[in-house]
Coordinates of C-alpha atoms in Angstrom, one line a residue:
M1 CA -2.8 -51.7 -3.8
E2 CA -2.0 -54.4 -1.4
R3 CA -1.0 -52.9 2.2
K4 CA 2.2 -54.0 3.9
F5 CA 2.8 -53.9 7.2
F6 CA 4.9 -50.5 8.4
K7 CA 8.1 -50.9 10.0
A8 CA 9.5 -47.8 11.7
E9 CA 12.9 -49.0 12.1
L10 CA 13.5 -49.4 8.4
L11 CA 13.6 -45.5 7.7
L12 CA 17.3 -44.7 8.4
C13 CA 18.4 -41.1 9.9
P14 CA 20.1 -39.6 6.4
T15 CA 22.5 -37.5 9.1
C16 CA 23.4 -40.2 11.2
C17 CA 22.2 -43.5 9.1
H18 CA 20.7 -44.8 12.0
P19 CA 16.8 -45.9 12.2
Y20 CA 15.0 -42.7 12.1
E21 CA 12.5 -43.8 14.7
H22 CA 15.1 -42.4 17.3
R23 CA 14.8 -39.0 16.3
A24 CA 10.8 -39.1 16.4
T25 CA 10.1 -39.2 20.1
Y26 CA 6.5 -38.0 20.2
K27 CA 6.1 -35.1 22.9
P28 CA 2.8 -33.5 24.4
L29 CA 1.1 -31.5 22.0
Y30 CA 0.4 -28.9 24.6
A31 CA 2.6 -27.0 26.5
V32 CA 4.3 -28.4 29.9
R33 CA 5.2 -25.3 31.4
E34 CA 7.7 -24.7 34.0
E35 CA 7.0 -22.2 37.1
H36 CA 8.6 -19.1 35.7
T37 CA 12.0 -18.0 36.6
D38 CA 12.2 -14.7 39.2
V39 CA 14.6 -12.1 38.4
L40 CA 17.8 -13.4 39.1
T41 CA 18.9 -13.6 42.5
D42 CA 22.3 -12.7 41.9
R43 CA 21.7 -9.6 40.4
P44 CA 19.6 -7.6 42.6
D45 CA 20.9 -4.6 41.6
L46 CA 18.3 -5.5 38.1
Q47 CA 15.1 -3.9 37.8
L48 CA 12.1 -5.5 35.1
K49 CA 11.6 -3.0 32.6
L50 CA 9.7 -4.4 30.0
V51 CA 8.1 -7.9 28.8
Q52 CA 7.7 -9.1 25.5
I53 CA 5.5 -11.9 25.3
F54 CA 4.6 -14.3 22.0
F55 CA 2.4 -16.8 22.6
R56 CA 0.7 -19.6 20.5
H57 CA -3.0 -20.1 20.1
G58 CA -5.2 -23.0 22.0
A59 CA -6.5 -26.6 20.6
R60 CA -8.5 -25.9 17.0
T61 CA -10.2 -27.7 14.1
P62 CA -7.1 -28.8 11.3
I63 CA -6.3 -27.1 8.8
R64 CA -7.1 -29.5 6.3
L65 CA -7.9 -33.1 6.0
T66 CA -5.9 -36.4 5.2
P67 CA -7.1 -38.3 1.8
G68 CA -7.7 -41.8 3.3
V69 CA -8.3 -40.8 6.6
E70 CA -11.9 -41.6 8.0
E71 CA -12.9 -37.8 9.3
V72 CA -14.3 -37.7 13.0
V73 CA -17.2 -35.4 13.8
W74 CA -16.1 -32.0 14.5
D75 CA -19.5 -30.7 15.9
K76 CA -20.3 -27.0 15.5
D77 CA -22.6 -26.9 18.2
T78 CA -20.7 -28.8 21.6
M79 CA -17.0 -27.8 20.5
F80 CA -17.6 -24.1 20.3
I81 CA -19.5 -23.5 23.6
E82 CA -18.0 -20.0 25.0
E83 CA -18.3 -19.8 28.9
D84 CA -19.1 -17.1 30.5
Y85 CA -15.9 -16.3 32.7
L86 CA -14.3 -16.8 29.0
K87 CA -15.5 -13.8 27.3
C88 CA -13.5 -10.8 27.2
D89 CA -14.7 -8.1 24.6
Y90 CA -12.2 -5.8 22.9
D91 CA -12.2 -3.4 19.8
V92 CA -9.9 -4.4 16.9
Y93 CA -7.7 -1.9 15.4
S94 CA -5.0 -2.1 12.6
L95 CA -1.5 -0.9 13.2
D96 CA -2.6 2.8 12.2
G97 CA -4.8 3.2 14.2
K98 CA -8.3 2.5 12.4
S99 CA -10.6 1.0 13.8
G100 CA -11.6 -2.6 12.6
P101 CA -13.0 -5.4 12.5
H102 CA -10.7 -5.9 9.4
H103 CA -11.3 -8.6 6.1
S104 CA -9.3 -11.5 7.0
V105 CA -8.0 -13.8 3.7
I106 CA -7.2 -16.5 5.7
E107 CA -10.2 -16.6 8.1
E108 CA -12.0 -16.1 4.6
S109 CA -10.2 -18.9 3.2
Y110 CA -11.4 -21.2 6.4
Q111 CA -15.1 -20.4 5.7
Q112 CA -15.4 -21.0 1.9
A113 CA -14.0 -24.3 2.3
T114 CA -15.6 -27.5 2.6
T115 CA -17.1 -28.2 6.4
Y116 CA -16.1 -30.7 8.4
K117 CA -18.7 -34.1 9.3
G118 CA -20.5 -32.0 12.1
G119 CA -20.9 -29.0 10.3
A120 CA -17.3 -27.4 12.0
H121 CA -14.7 -24.9 9.8
R122 CA -11.3 -25.2 9.6
G123 CA -8.9 -23.7 11.9
Q124 CA -11.0 -22.4 14.5
L125 CA -10.1 -22.1 18.5
T126 CA -12.4 -25.0 20.4
T127 CA -13.6 -24.8 24.1
L128 CA -10.4 -26.9 24.8
G129 CA -8.1 -24.2 23.1
M130 CA -10.2 -21.4 25.0
N131 CA -10.3 -23.2 28.2
Q132 CA -6.2 -23.9 27.5
T133 CA -6.1 -20.0 26.7
Y134 CA -7.3 -18.9 29.6
E135 CA -5.1 -20.7 31.7
L136 CA -2.3 -19.3 30.0
G137 CA -3.4 -16.1 30.8
T138 CA -4.1 -17.0 34.6
Y139 CA 0.0 -18.2 34.9
F140 CA 0.5 -14.7 33.3
R141 CA -2.0 -12.9 35.9
K142 CA 0.0 -15.0 39.0
H143 CA 3.4 -14.4 37.8
Y144 CA 3.5 -10.5 36.2
I145 CA 0.4 -9.3 38.3
E146 CA 0.3 -10.7 41.6
K147 CA 3.9 -12.1 42.1
L148 CA 6.0 -9.3 40.7
K149 CA 3.6 -6.5 41.2
F150 CA 4.7 -6.0 37.6
L151 CA 2.0 -4.9 36.0
S152 CA -1.8 -3.3 37.9
P153 CA -3.9 -5.3 39.5
K154 CA -6.7 -2.7 37.2
F155 CA -6.8 -3.2 33.7
N156 CA -4.1 0.0 32.6
Y157 CA -4.5 1.2 29.0
S158 CA -1.3 2.7 29.1
D159 CA 0.5 -0.1 29.9
M160 CA -0.1 -2.7 27.6
Y161 CA -0.3 -3.1 24.0
L162 CA -1.6 -6.4 22.5
R163 CA -1.5 -7.2 19.1
S164 CA -2.7 -10.6 17.3
T165 CA -2.2 -11.8 13.5
N166 CA -5.8 -11.4 11.9
V167 CA -6.7 -14.9 12.0
K168 CA -10.5 -16.0 14.7
R169 CA -8.6 -18.3 17.1
N170 CA -5.9 -15.9 17.8
L171 CA -7.9 -13.2 18.3
K172 CA -10.0 -15.6 20.4
S173 CA -6.9 -16.5 22.3
M174 CA -5.8 -13.3 23.3
S175 CA -9.4 -12.4 24.6
C176 CA -9.4 -15.4 26.5
V177 CA -6.2 -14.5 27.9
L178 CA -7.2 -11.6 29.2
A179 CA -10.0 -12.8 30.7
A180 CA -7.8 -14.5 33.0
M181 CA -5.8 -11.6 33.7
Y182 CA -8.2 -8.7 33.9
G183 CA -12.0 -10.3 33.6
E184 CA -13.5 -9.1 36.3
D185 CA -12.1 -5.8 36.2
L186 CA -12.4 -5.1 32.5
K187 CA -16.5 -5.7 33.1
T188 CA -16.8 -2.6 35.4
N189 CA -14.1 -0.7 33.8
Q190 CA -15.8 2.8 32.0
N191 CA -12.6 3.6 30.1
G192 CA -13.7 1.9 27.2
L193 CA -12.7 -1.9 25.5
P194 CA -9.1 -3.0 24.9
R195 CA -7.9 -2.4 21.8
V196 CA -6.1 -5.9 19.8
H197 CA -3.9 -4.4 16.9
V198 CA -3.8 -6.3 13.9
D199 CA -1.8 -6.0 10.4
H200 CA -2.5 -6.7 6.8
E201 CA -1.7 -9.7 5.6
S202 CA 0.3 -8.5 3.2
T203 CA 2.8 -7.0 5.5
E204 CA 2.6 -9.7 8.7
I205 CA 5.8 -10.1 10.3
L206 CA 4.4 -12.6 13.7
Y207 CA 4.5 -15.4 11.4
P208 CA 6.6 -16.3 8.0
N209 CA 4.6 -14.2 5.2
Y210 CA 5.2 -16.9 2.5
V211 CA 2.6 -15.5 0.3
H212 CA 3.9 -12.8 -0.5
C213 CA 7.5 -11.7 0.9
K214 CA 9.1 -12.8 -2.7
P215 CA 12.4 -15.1 -1.3
L216 CA 10.2 -17.2 1.7
M217 CA 7.5 -17.4 -1.2
D218 CA 9.7 -18.9 -4.1
S219 CA 11.5 -21.0 -1.5
Y220 CA 8.6 -22.4 0.6
F221 CA 6.8 -23.1 -2.6
S222 CA 8.8 -25.3 -4.0
T223 CA 9.7 -27.2 -0.9
T224 CA 6.1 -28.0 -0.3
K225 CA 5.3 -29.3 -3.9
N226 CA 8.2 -31.0 -3.6
T227 CA 9.0 -32.4 -0.3
D228 CA 11.3 -34.9 -1.5
V229 CA 14.3 -32.2 -1.5
V230 CA 14.3 -32.3 2.2
P231 CA 16.2 -35.0 3.1
G232 CA 14.9 -38.1 4.4
I233 CA 11.5 -37.5 3.8
R234 CA 10.7 -39.2 0.4
P235 CA 11.4 -42.6 2.0
I236 CA 8.6 -41.5 4.7
R237 CA 6.2 -39.8 2.2
L238 CA 6.5 -43.1 0.2
Q239 CA 5.9 -45.9 2.9
V240 CA 2.5 -43.2 4.6
Q241 CA 1.1 -43.3 1.3
E242 CA 1.5 -47.0 0.6
L243 CA -0.1 -47.3 4.1
L244 CA -3.2 -44.9 3.1
D245 CA -3.6 -46.6 -0.6
Q246 CA -2.7 -43.5 -2.0
D247 CA -0.7 -43.8 -5.8
P248 CA 2.3 -41.4 -5.1
D249 CA 2.3 -41.0 -8.7
K250 CA -1.0 -39.1 -8.2
I251 CA -0.9 -37.0 -5.1
H252 CA 2.1 -35.5 -3.3
L253 CA 1.3 -36.7 -0.1
D254 CA 1.8 -33.6 3.0
L255 CA 3.4 -34.2 5.6
V256 CA 2.5 -31.2 7.6
S257 CA -0.9 -31.4 6.9
V258 CA -1.5 -35.3 7.9
R259 CA 1.2 -34.1 11.3
D260 CA -1.5 -31.0 11.9
G261 CA -4.9 -33.6 11.6
I262 CA -3.0 -36.3 14.2
S263 CA -2.6 -33.2 16.7
A264 CA -5.7 -31.9 16.5
R265 CA -7.2 -35.2 16.9
Q266 CA -4.6 -36.2 19.7
A267 CA -5.6 -32.9 21.6
H268 CA -9.4 -33.1 21.5
D269 CA -9.2 -37.1 22.4
F270 CA -10.4 -38.8 19.5
P271 CA -9.3 -42.0 18.7
L272 CA -6.4 -41.9 15.5
S273 CA -6.7 -44.0 12.5
P274 CA -5.0 -47.1 13.2
V275 CA -3.1 -46.4 10.4
L276 CA -1.3 -43.2 11.7
E277 CA -1.5 -44.2 15.0
P278 CA 2.1 -46.2 15.5
I279 CA 4.0 -43.8 13.3
A280 CA 2.6 -40.3 14.3
G281 CA 6.2 -39.5 16.0
I282 CA 8.0 -40.3 12.7
V283 CA 5.4 -37.5 10.6
E284 CA 5.7 -35.4 13.6
K285 CA 10.1 -35.5 13.4
A286 CA 9.4 -35.4 9.3
A287 CA 6.6 -32.2 9.9
V288 CA 9.5 -30.5 11.9
D289 CA 11.9 -30.9 9.4
I290 CA 10.1 -29.9 5.9
M291 CA 9.5 -26.7 8.5
K292 CA 12.6 -26.3 9.3
H293 CA 13.8 -26.3 5.4
C294 CA 11.0 -23.6 5.0
I295 CA 11.6 -21.4 8.0
A296 CA 15.6 -21.5 7.7
G297 CA 16.4 -22.8 4.5
A298 CA 18.0 -25.8 2.7
D299 CA 20.8 -27.8 4.3
Q300 CA 20.4 -25.4 7.9
S301 CA 21.9 -22.8 5.9
R302 CA 19.6 -20.4 7.8
D303 CA 19.4 -18.2 4.9
N304 CA 15.6 -17.8 4.6
L305 CA 15.6 -17.2 8.7
P306 CA 16.0 -13.2 8.3
Y307 CA 13.0 -13.0 6.1
S308 CA 11.2 -15.4 8.4
V309 CA 12.1 -13.7 11.9
G310 CA 13.9 -11.2 11.0
P311 CA 11.5 -8.5 11.0
L312 CA 10.1 -9.9 14.1
L313 CA 13.3 -9.4 15.7
S314 CA 13.9 -5.6 14.8
L315 CA 10.3 -5.2 16.5
I316 CA 11.4 -6.7 19.5
V317 CA 14.6 -4.6 19.2
D318 CA 12.7 -1.7 18.7
N319 CA 10.7 -1.9 21.7
V320 CA 13.6 -1.9 24.0
H321 CA 15.2 0.9 22.7
R322 CA 11.6 2.7 22.9
A323 CA 11.0 2.0 26.7
I324 CA 14.8 2.7 27.4
T325 CA 14.1 5.9 26.0
G326 CA 10.5 6.5 27.4
E327 CA 9.1 6.9 23.5
S328 CA 6.9 4.1 24.1
P329 CA 4.5 4.2 27.5
Y330 CA 3.9 0.2 26.9
K331 CA 5.7 -1.9 29.6
F332 CA 3.5 -5.4 28.8
H333 CA 3.2 -6.8 24.9
L334 CA 1.0 -9.5 24.1
H335 CA 0.8 -11.2 20.7
S336 CA -1.4 -13.6 19.9
C337 CA 0.8 -15.9 16.8
H338 CA 1.5 -19.2 15.9
D339 CA 3.3 -22.0 15.9
T340 CA 5.4 -21.2 12.7
T341 CA 6.3 -17.6 15.1
L342 CA 7.9 -19.4 17.8
M343 CA 9.8 -22.0 15.8
P344 CA 12.0 -19.1 14.1
L345 CA 12.3 -17.1 17.1
L346 CA 13.7 -20.1 18.7
M347 CA 16.2 -20.7 15.6
A348 CA 17.0 -17.2 16.1
V349 CA 18.2 -17.3 19.7
G350 CA 20.1 -20.8 18.8
S351 CA 17.5 -23.1 20.8
F352 CA 15.1 -24.9 18.9
D353 CA 15.4 -28.2 19.8
D354 CA 13.9 -30.0 17.0
T355 CA 10.4 -30.0 18.8
W356 CA 7.1 -28.9 17.1
P357 CA 5.8 -25.7 20.0
G358 CA 2.7 -27.1 21.8
L359 CA -0.4 -25.4 22.0
C360 CA -0.6 -22.2 24.3
S361 CA 3.6 -22.6 23.9
D362 CA 5.3 -18.8 24.9
F363 CA 8.7 -17.2 24.2
I364 CA 9.0 -14.1 26.5
V365 CA 11.8 -11.3 26.4
E366 CA 12.6 -9.3 29.0
M367 CA 14.2 -6.4 29.3
Y368 CA 15.7 -5.2 32.9
Q369 CA 17.9 -2.5 33.3
D370 CA 20.6 -1.8 36.5
R371 CA 21.3 1.5 38.7
D372 CA 22.8 3.0 36.0
G373 CA 20.4 2.8 33.7
R374 CA 21.8 0.1 31.4
P375 CA 19.6 -2.4 29.9
Y376 CA 19.8 -6.7 29.7
V377 CA 17.6 -9.0 28.3
R378 CA 16.7 -12.5 29.3
N379 CA 15.0 -14.5 27.4
L380 CA 12.2 -17.3 28.2
Y381 CA 10.6 -20.4 26.5
L382 CA 8.0 -22.1 28.6
G383 CA 9.2 -20.5 31.3
K384 CA 12.4 -21.8 31.0
E385 CA 15.2 -19.1 30.6
L386 CA 16.9 -19.9 28.0
R387 CA 20.9 -19.7 28.4
L388 CA 22.0 -17.8 25.1
G389 CA 25.2 -16.7 23.2
P390 CA 28.6 -18.5 23.2
K391 CA 28.9 -18.0 27.0
G392 CA 25.4 -19.7 27.6
T393 CA 24.4 -17.0 30.3
S394 CA 20.7 -16.4 30.9
I395 CA 21.0 -12.5 30.8
L396 CA 22.5 -11.0 28.2
T397 CA 23.7 -7.0 28.2
L398 CA 21.7 -5.4 25.1
E399 CA 24.1 -5.8 22.7
E400 CA 25.0 -9.3 23.2
F401 CA 21.3 -10.0 22.7
K402 CA 21.4 -7.6 19.4
E403 CA 24.8 -9.2 18.0
L404 CA 23.3 -12.9 18.9
L405 CA 20.5 -12.0 16.7
R406 CA 22.8 -10.2 14.1
P407 CA 23.0 -12.8 11.6
C408 CA 19.3 -13.2 11.5
F409 CA 18.5 -9.9 11.2
I410 CA 16.9 -7.3 9.1
T411 CA 14.5 -4.2 9.6
Q412 CA 11.2 -3.6 8.7
E413 CA 11.8 -1.3 6.4
D414 CA 14.0 -3.9 4.1
F415 CA 11.8 -6.6 4.5
R416 CA 9.2 -4.4 3.5
K417 CA 11.0 -3.9 -0.1
T418 CA 10.7 -7.5 -0.2
L419 CA 6.9 -8.1 -0.4
I420 CA 4.8 -8.1 -4.0
N421 CA 0.7 -7.0 -3.7
V422 CA 0.7 -5.4 -0.6
G423 CA -2.2 -3.8 0.7
T424 CA -4.0 -1.8 3.4
Y425 CA -7.2 -1.3 5.6

């Protein structure tokens, strides 16, 4: 096949008919976090009572290779060194209190797949990723421990609830965050190791569960098998495949995977393929559009959002109610999750700006109470408070927050009714 030069300006946005390139500005891969906004100065009557944090893991090896693109070396001996300051031991428990470690279907798939040049496995947190999540933990320590004094400088097991997806990079990211927040204290603490809770992959709600949730399964796999159903994707896919000398009649290129490979290389300062470098921004935007279609539904219908994020929203609200009633002692919930966790969370509150969440991005839900015990909620993304609801306010009453979430809300019990092939630990 004769290779032709790719001209991004020829690709038109199906919505506005302007060149697609203007919608594809490439953003930093690593989260650019602003200085955390303190408690609102115009509401001195409010007291912080509960913090729920959902953060993405750090840099990792790619999930899969792009056919036609030369591999780089992911050296298993040099790229995964864990310095002493990054180490923090922990125990793994299932949600029902059973001690682990527990079998991970996702991790097993990575280990069984062909290793990359250099011997590394897929989807593994690198030393860079460990340091990124350690930096994130330092940020939490400075704000919630040192500045606000919301948390004790010594690790208190009754204050913090830790949860992660049962994926090695996420568990390790959690431990690096803990090392930054409480590393020295945990080395001398005699009360046992921190407990990180994981759920069985068949009932996981910390990401859209495409494998077991029937409504999501139908939409997700029909889209990934034919991404051309997403407006504007077909011309991009065909031109990228032409650049890679691929026959589009034999291969339906997954642009989300292409984007993943590009981002993993860029995060670790590996050179990009000369073919993909000039179109990295366009591939990025196409990948976002595909994921929006999978997560929210076709034609911006948002029909899938209740299944993608509804049970997680239910958990967030339940945690608020348990904190108010005193049913739960925890005042700091830390969740190690994924980009596909943050996307639907941002969509649900109306704050997704079509930018793929960077490494170590964090979404925070803070609950306050006034002197009469009335609860209020504030949301932050990358340290910046989000202005939400019809009035665009930075802080909502709990009822206003619940009303904002209502179109995407589904209880965890109703979500479980949509699951198939459910297993337990």
